[in-house]
Amino acid sequence: MDALVVGIDLGGSKMLATVYCGAKALGSAKRTTDPTAGARGLATGLVGTVRAAMEAAVVKGSAVGAIGIGAPGPLDARRGTLTGSPNLGVADFPIRDCLQDAFGVPVVVENDVSAGTYGEHRFGAARGRRHVVGVFPGTGIGGGLVLDGRLYRGANGNAGELGHMIMQLDGPLCGCGQYGCLEALASRSAIARDLIAQAAIGKAPAVTAKAGTDVRAVRSRMIARVLAAGEQPGVELLERAAERLGIGIANCVNLLNPEMVVLGGGLVEKLGDWLIERAADSMRRHALPSLAEGVEVVAATLGDDAVVRGAAALAQESLARESPA
Ligand SMILES: [Zn+2]
């Protein structure tokens, strides 16, 4: 019988923990993340969420063999720390020790997008594929890499930051401090920024009506409404973002020769095939034909469960490595 494991998705707004027996979910718990609570508050919240998931699953802590957690980077995989997560309000947070001390089991710490991509590779859209790039446009653009059937972590666990590939030397300022990164051009935040700029000059009435000029109020649902209403120049702006996303993917295709690219996250869910088809078309026009040919570009299928499922699978595999049958 498979050992029980816990998968955790730690995000800037919520944390989700699920207890698994093999691929079967036994129980879950979800809590709000409070970025103002500091390291102690985050630790308490995490441990409490895992305990609540164990209660929901009706299992004792002693029955759990390992914990896997997907958390926003950057992280130091060797030390098991989150080195600086502005969304979580902590710096150099010892996330592995925090969970290991509370539950006395091995803990695998992974970048959240890497864990999500791995979840899609094991259980979702990329099942059975050995060479996969995951692309998750949201506040930023996260990436995850499965190469030759294994999650590729890089030297310190931060591989896959494809949102910061520089696309335009004189482009808009990115959150990382560079100019013209892919995520400064094609993330949900970049689209929101440009829609608000249009709203400010009276060119985006649907946006103005709902969000005024507040960039943070522009969510994926509202972006989808601009598209559905066919409101120009908003639609043109979305087409440009999709084209650029495709160019970013083309760069990944040229570098890594994947067989599949999985697009996920709220924006992809809301824009659906419209975005996938445009990004795929742009990728095919910009990547080398010999590599672009045959690359499937598809939507993620696990939704909010991708990270917990991937993190749990990684925890399960770490146990299997420790005690081969
Ligand atoms: Zn950047």
Coordinates of C-alpha atoms and ligand atoms in Angstrom, one line a residue:
M1 CA 0.0 0.0 0.0
D2 CA 1.1 3.5 -0.8
A3 CA 2.2 5.6 2.2
L4 CA 0.1 8.7 3.0
V5 CA 1.6 12.0 1.9
V6 CA 0.4 15.6 2.1
G7 CA 0.7 18.0 -0.8
I8 CA 0.6 21.8 0.0
D9 CA 0.1 24.8 -2.3
L10 CA 1.3 27.9 -0.6
G11 CA 0.1 31.0 -2.4
G12 CA 0.0 34.8 -1.7
S13 CA -3.7 34.7 -1.1
K14 CA -4.5 31.2 0.1
M15 CA -2.8 27.9 1.3
L16 CA -4.3 24.5 0.4
A17 CA -3.3 21.2 1.9
T18 CA -4.5 17.7 0.7
V19 CA -3.8 14.3 2.2
Y20 CA -3.3 11.6 -0.5
C21 CA -3.1 7.9 -0.6
G22 CA -1.5 7.2 -3.9
A23 CA -3.5 9.4 -6.4
K24 CA -6.6 9.4 -4.1
A25 CA -7.4 12.5 -2.1
L26 CA -8.6 11.7 1.4
G27 CA -9.2 15.2 2.7
S28 CA -8.3 18.8 2.2
A29 CA -8.1 22.1 4.1
K30 CA -7.8 25.7 2.8
R31 CA -6.9 28.9 4.6
T32 CA -6.3 32.5 3.8
T33 CA -2.6 33.5 3.7
D34 CA -2.0 36.7 5.6
P35 CA 1.1 38.4 4.2
T36 CA 1.2 40.8 7.1
A37 CA 1.5 38.0 9.7
G38 CA 5.2 37.6 9.4
A39 CA 7.3 34.3 9.7
R40 CA 5.6 33.2 12.9
G41 CA 2.1 33.8 11.5
L42 CA 3.0 31.9 8.2
A43 CA 4.4 29.0 10.2
T44 CA 1.3 28.8 12.4
G45 CA -1.0 29.0 9.3
L46 CA 0.8 26.3 7.4
V47 CA 1.0 23.8 10.3
G48 CA -2.7 24.5 11.1
T49 CA -3.8 23.9 7.5
V50 CA -1.9 20.6 7.4
R51 CA -3.5 19.5 10.7
A52 CA -6.9 20.5 9.4
A53 CA -6.4 18.5 6.2
M54 CA -5.3 15.4 8.3
E55 CA -8.5 15.8 10.4
A56 CA -10.6 16.1 7.3
A57 CA -9.0 12.9 6.0
V58 CA -9.4 11.3 9.4
V59 CA -5.8 10.2 9.6
K60 CA -3.3 10.6 12.4
G61 CA -0.1 12.6 11.8
S62 CA 1.9 9.4 12.5
A63 CA 0.4 7.8 9.4
V64 CA 1.8 10.4 7.1
G65 CA 5.2 9.5 5.5
A66 CA 6.2 12.7 3.8
I67 CA 5.1 16.3 2.9
G68 CA 5.6 18.1 -0.4
I69 CA 5.1 21.8 -0.7
G70 CA 4.9 24.1 -3.7
A71 CA 5.8 27.7 -2.8
P72 CA 6.5 30.9 -4.7
G73 CA 10.2 31.4 -5.5
P74 CA 12.9 32.3 -5.2
L75 CA 13.9 29.5 -2.9
D76 CA 17.0 27.7 -1.8
A77 CA 16.2 24.0 -2.4
R78 CA 19.3 22.8 -0.6
R79 CA 18.5 24.6 2.7
G80 CA 14.7 24.3 2.2
T81 CA 14.2 28.1 2.6
L82 CA 12.1 30.7 0.8
T83 CA 14.8 33.3 0.1
G84 CA 12.5 36.3 -0.6
S85 CA 8.8 36.1 -1.2
P86 CA 7.3 39.6 -1.3
N87 CA 3.8 38.0 -1.8
L88 CA 4.1 36.1 1.5
G89 CA 5.7 38.9 3.5
V90 CA 8.7 36.8 4.6
A91 CA 12.4 36.7 3.7
D92 CA 14.6 33.7 4.2
F93 CA 11.8 31.6 5.7
P94 CA 12.9 28.1 6.8
I95 CA 9.8 26.4 5.3
R96 CA 11.3 22.8 5.3
D97 CA 12.4 23.0 9.0
C98 CA 9.1 24.5 10.0
L99 CA 7.1 21.5 8.6
Q100 CA 9.7 18.9 9.6
D101 CA 9.7 20.1 13.2
A102 CA 6.0 20.1 13.4
F103 CA 5.3 16.7 11.8
G104 CA 8.6 14.8 12.1
V105 CA 8.6 13.6 8.4
P106 CA 10.7 14.4 5.4
V107 CA 9.6 17.6 3.5
V108 CA 10.2 18.3 -0.2
V109 CA 10.2 22.0 -1.0
E110 CA 9.5 23.0 -4.6
N111 CA 8.7 26.1 -6.6
D112 CA 5.0 26.3 -7.0
V113 CA 4.9 26.4 -10.8
S114 CA 7.4 23.5 -11.0
A115 CA 5.1 21.5 -8.7
G116 CA 2.1 22.5 -10.8
T117 CA 3.8 21.5 -14.1
Y118 CA 4.9 18.2 -12.5
G119 CA 1.2 17.6 -11.4
E120 CA 0.1 18.1 -15.0
H121 CA 2.8 15.8 -16.2
R122 CA 1.8 13.0 -13.8
F123 CA -2.0 13.4 -13.7
G124 CA -3.2 16.1 -16.1
A125 CA -2.8 17.4 -19.6
A126 CA 0.8 16.2 -20.0
R127 CA 0.4 12.7 -18.8
G128 CA 2.7 10.3 -20.6
R129 CA 4.8 13.1 -22.1
R130 CA 8.5 13.2 -21.3
H131 CA 9.5 16.7 -22.5
V132 CA 7.1 19.4 -21.2
V133 CA 7.2 23.1 -20.6
G134 CA 4.6 24.6 -18.3
V135 CA 3.7 28.3 -18.7
F136 CA 1.4 30.0 -16.1
P137 CA 0.6 33.6 -16.8
G138 CA -0.8 35.4 -13.8
T139 CA 0.6 38.3 -11.7
G140 CA 3.9 37.2 -13.3
I141 CA 4.6 34.4 -15.8
G142 CA 5.8 31.3 -14.0
G143 CA 7.4 28.3 -15.8
G144 CA 8.1 24.7 -15.0
L145 CA 10.2 22.1 -16.9
V146 CA 9.9 18.4 -17.2
L147 CA 12.9 17.1 -19.1
D148 CA 13.3 13.5 -20.1
G149 CA 10.5 12.5 -17.7
R150 CA 11.9 14.3 -14.7
L151 CA 11.3 17.6 -13.0
Y152 CA 14.2 19.9 -13.9
R153 CA 15.1 22.0 -10.8
G154 CA 18.4 23.6 -11.8
A155 CA 21.4 24.4 -9.5
N156 CA 19.4 25.7 -6.5
G157 CA 15.8 24.8 -7.3
N158 CA 14.8 27.9 -9.4
A159 CA 14.9 26.7 -13.0
G160 CA 12.0 27.7 -15.3
E161 CA 11.8 31.4 -14.6
L162 CA 10.8 32.0 -18.2
G163 CA 8.8 35.1 -17.4
H164 CA 12.0 37.0 -17.0
M165 CA 13.4 36.2 -20.5
I166 CA 14.1 39.6 -21.9
M167 CA 12.1 40.1 -25.1
Q168 CA 12.5 43.9 -25.7
L169 CA 15.5 45.8 -24.5
D170 CA 13.6 49.1 -24.2
G171 CA 10.4 47.5 -23.0
P172 CA 8.4 48.2 -19.9
L173 CA 9.9 47.9 -16.4
C174 CA 9.5 44.4 -14.9
G175 CA 9.0 43.6 -11.2
C176 CA 12.5 42.1 -11.2
G177 CA 14.1 45.4 -12.1
Q178 CA 14.9 44.6 -15.7
Y179 CA 13.1 46.1 -18.7
G180 CA 11.1 44.2 -21.4
C181 CA 10.8 40.8 -19.7
L182 CA 8.1 38.5 -21.1
E183 CA 6.0 39.0 -17.9
A184 CA 6.2 42.8 -18.3
L185 CA 4.6 42.3 -21.8
A186 CA 2.2 39.4 -21.5
S187 CA 1.2 38.6 -17.9
R188 CA -2.2 39.3 -16.5
S189 CA -0.7 42.3 -14.7
A190 CA 0.8 43.6 -17.9
I191 CA -2.5 43.3 -19.7
A192 CA -4.2 45.0 -16.7
R193 CA -1.7 47.8 -16.7
D194 CA -2.3 48.5 -20.4
L195 CA -6.1 48.2 -20.1
I196 CA -6.0 50.8 -17.3
A197 CA -3.9 53.1 -19.5
Q198 CA -6.5 52.8 -22.2
A199 CA -9.3 53.4 -19.6
A200 CA -7.5 56.5 -18.4
I201 CA -7.8 58.1 -21.9
G202 CA -11.4 57.0 -22.2
K203 CA -10.8 54.0 -24.6
A204 CA -11.9 51.2 -22.4
P205 CA -15.5 51.9 -21.1
A206 CA -16.1 48.3 -19.9
V207 CA -12.9 48.4 -17.8
T208 CA -13.6 51.9 -16.6
A209 CA -17.1 50.9 -15.4
K210 CA -15.8 48.0 -13.3
A211 CA -12.3 49.0 -12.2
G212 CA -12.0 52.7 -12.6
T213 CA -8.2 53.1 -12.9
D214 CA -7.3 50.5 -10.3
V215 CA -4.9 48.0 -11.9
R216 CA -5.4 45.5 -9.1
A217 CA -9.2 45.4 -9.8
V218 CA -8.6 44.1 -13.3
R219 CA -9.0 40.3 -12.9
S220 CA -9.0 37.6 -15.5
R221 CA -12.8 37.6 -15.6
M222 CA -12.8 41.3 -16.6
I223 CA -10.2 40.7 -19.3
A224 CA -12.4 37.9 -20.7
R225 CA -15.3 40.4 -20.8
V226 CA -13.3 42.9 -22.9
L227 CA -12.7 40.0 -25.4
A228 CA -16.3 38.8 -25.4
A229 CA -17.6 42.4 -26.0
G230 CA -15.1 42.8 -28.8
E231 CA -14.1 46.2 -27.3
Q232 CA -11.4 47.9 -29.2
P233 CA -8.6 48.8 -28.7
G234 CA -8.7 46.3 -25.8
V235 CA -9.0 43.2 -28.0
E236 CA -6.0 44.4 -30.1
L237 CA -4.0 44.7 -26.8
L238 CA -4.9 41.1 -25.9
E239 CA -3.9 39.9 -29.4
R240 CA -0.5 41.6 -28.9
A241 CA -0.1 39.9 -25.5
A242 CA -1.0 36.5 -27.0
E243 CA 1.5 37.1 -29.8
R244 CA 4.3 37.9 -27.3
L245 CA 3.4 35.0 -25.1
G246 CA 3.9 32.8 -28.2
I247 CA 7.3 34.4 -28.9
G248 CA 8.3 33.6 -25.4
I249 CA 7.2 30.0 -25.9
A250 CA 9.0 29.9 -29.2
N251 CA 12.2 30.7 -27.4
C252 CA 11.6 27.9 -24.9
V253 CA 10.8 25.5 -27.8
N254 CA 14.1 26.4 -29.5
L255 CA 16.1 25.9 -26.3
L256 CA 14.5 22.7 -25.0
N257 CA 12.7 21.0 -27.9
P258 CA 9.6 20.0 -25.8
E259 CA 6.8 17.8 -27.2
M260 CA 4.2 19.7 -25.3
V261 CA 3.6 23.1 -23.8
V262 CA 1.0 23.3 -21.1
L263 CA -0.6 26.7 -20.4
G264 CA -2.4 27.2 -17.1
G265 CA -3.6 29.6 -14.5
G266 CA -6.7 31.9 -14.2
L267 CA -6.1 34.0 -17.3
V268 CA -5.8 30.8 -19.5
E269 CA -8.9 29.3 -17.9
K270 CA -10.9 32.5 -18.7
L271 CA -9.6 33.2 -22.2
G272 CA -9.5 29.5 -23.1
D273 CA -8.9 28.4 -26.7
W274 CA -8.8 32.0 -27.9
L275 CA -5.5 32.5 -26.1
I276 CA -4.1 29.0 -26.6
E277 CA -4.7 29.1 -30.4
R278 CA -3.1 32.5 -30.8
A279 CA -0.1 31.7 -28.6
A280 CA 0.4 28.4 -30.4
D281 CA 0.1 30.1 -33.8
S282 CA 2.7 32.7 -32.8
M283 CA 5.0 30.0 -31.4
R284 CA 4.9 28.2 -34.8
R285 CA 5.7 31.4 -36.7
H286 CA 8.6 32.2 -34.5
A287 CA 10.3 28.9 -33.5
L288 CA 12.6 26.9 -35.8
P289 CA 10.2 24.9 -38.0
S290 CA 12.0 21.6 -37.2
L291 CA 11.3 22.2 -33.5
A292 CA 7.9 23.8 -33.7
E293 CA 6.5 21.0 -35.8
G294 CA 4.6 18.6 -33.7
V295 CA 4.7 20.7 -30.4
E296 CA 1.3 20.4 -28.8
V297 CA 0.1 23.5 -27.0
V298 CA -2.7 22.7 -24.6
A299 CA -4.5 24.0 -21.5
A300 CA -3.8 22.6 -18.1
T301 CA -6.5 20.3 -16.8
L302 CA -6.0 20.1 -13.0
G303 CA -6.9 23.7 -12.2
D304 CA -6.3 24.6 -8.5
D305 CA -5.2 21.0 -7.7
A306 CA -2.1 21.0 -10.0
V307 CA 0.3 22.2 -7.3
V308 CA -0.9 20.0 -4.4
R309 CA -1.0 17.0 -6.6
G310 CA 2.5 17.6 -8.0
A311 CA 3.9 18.4 -4.6
A312 CA 2.3 15.2 -3.1
A313 CA 3.7 13.1 -6.0
L314 CA 7.2 14.5 -5.4
A315 CA 6.9 13.7 -1.7
Q316 CA 5.8 10.2 -2.6
E317 CA 8.8 9.7 -4.9
S318 CA 11.2 11.0 -2.3
L319 CA 9.9 8.2 0.0
A320 CA 10.3 5.6 -2.7
R321 CA 13.9 6.7 -3.2
E322 CA 14.6 6.4 0.5
S323 CA 13.1 2.9 0.9
P324 CA 13.2 1.0 -2.4
A325 CA 10.8 -2.0 -2.2
Ligands
ZN1 ZN 11.6 40.4 -15.1

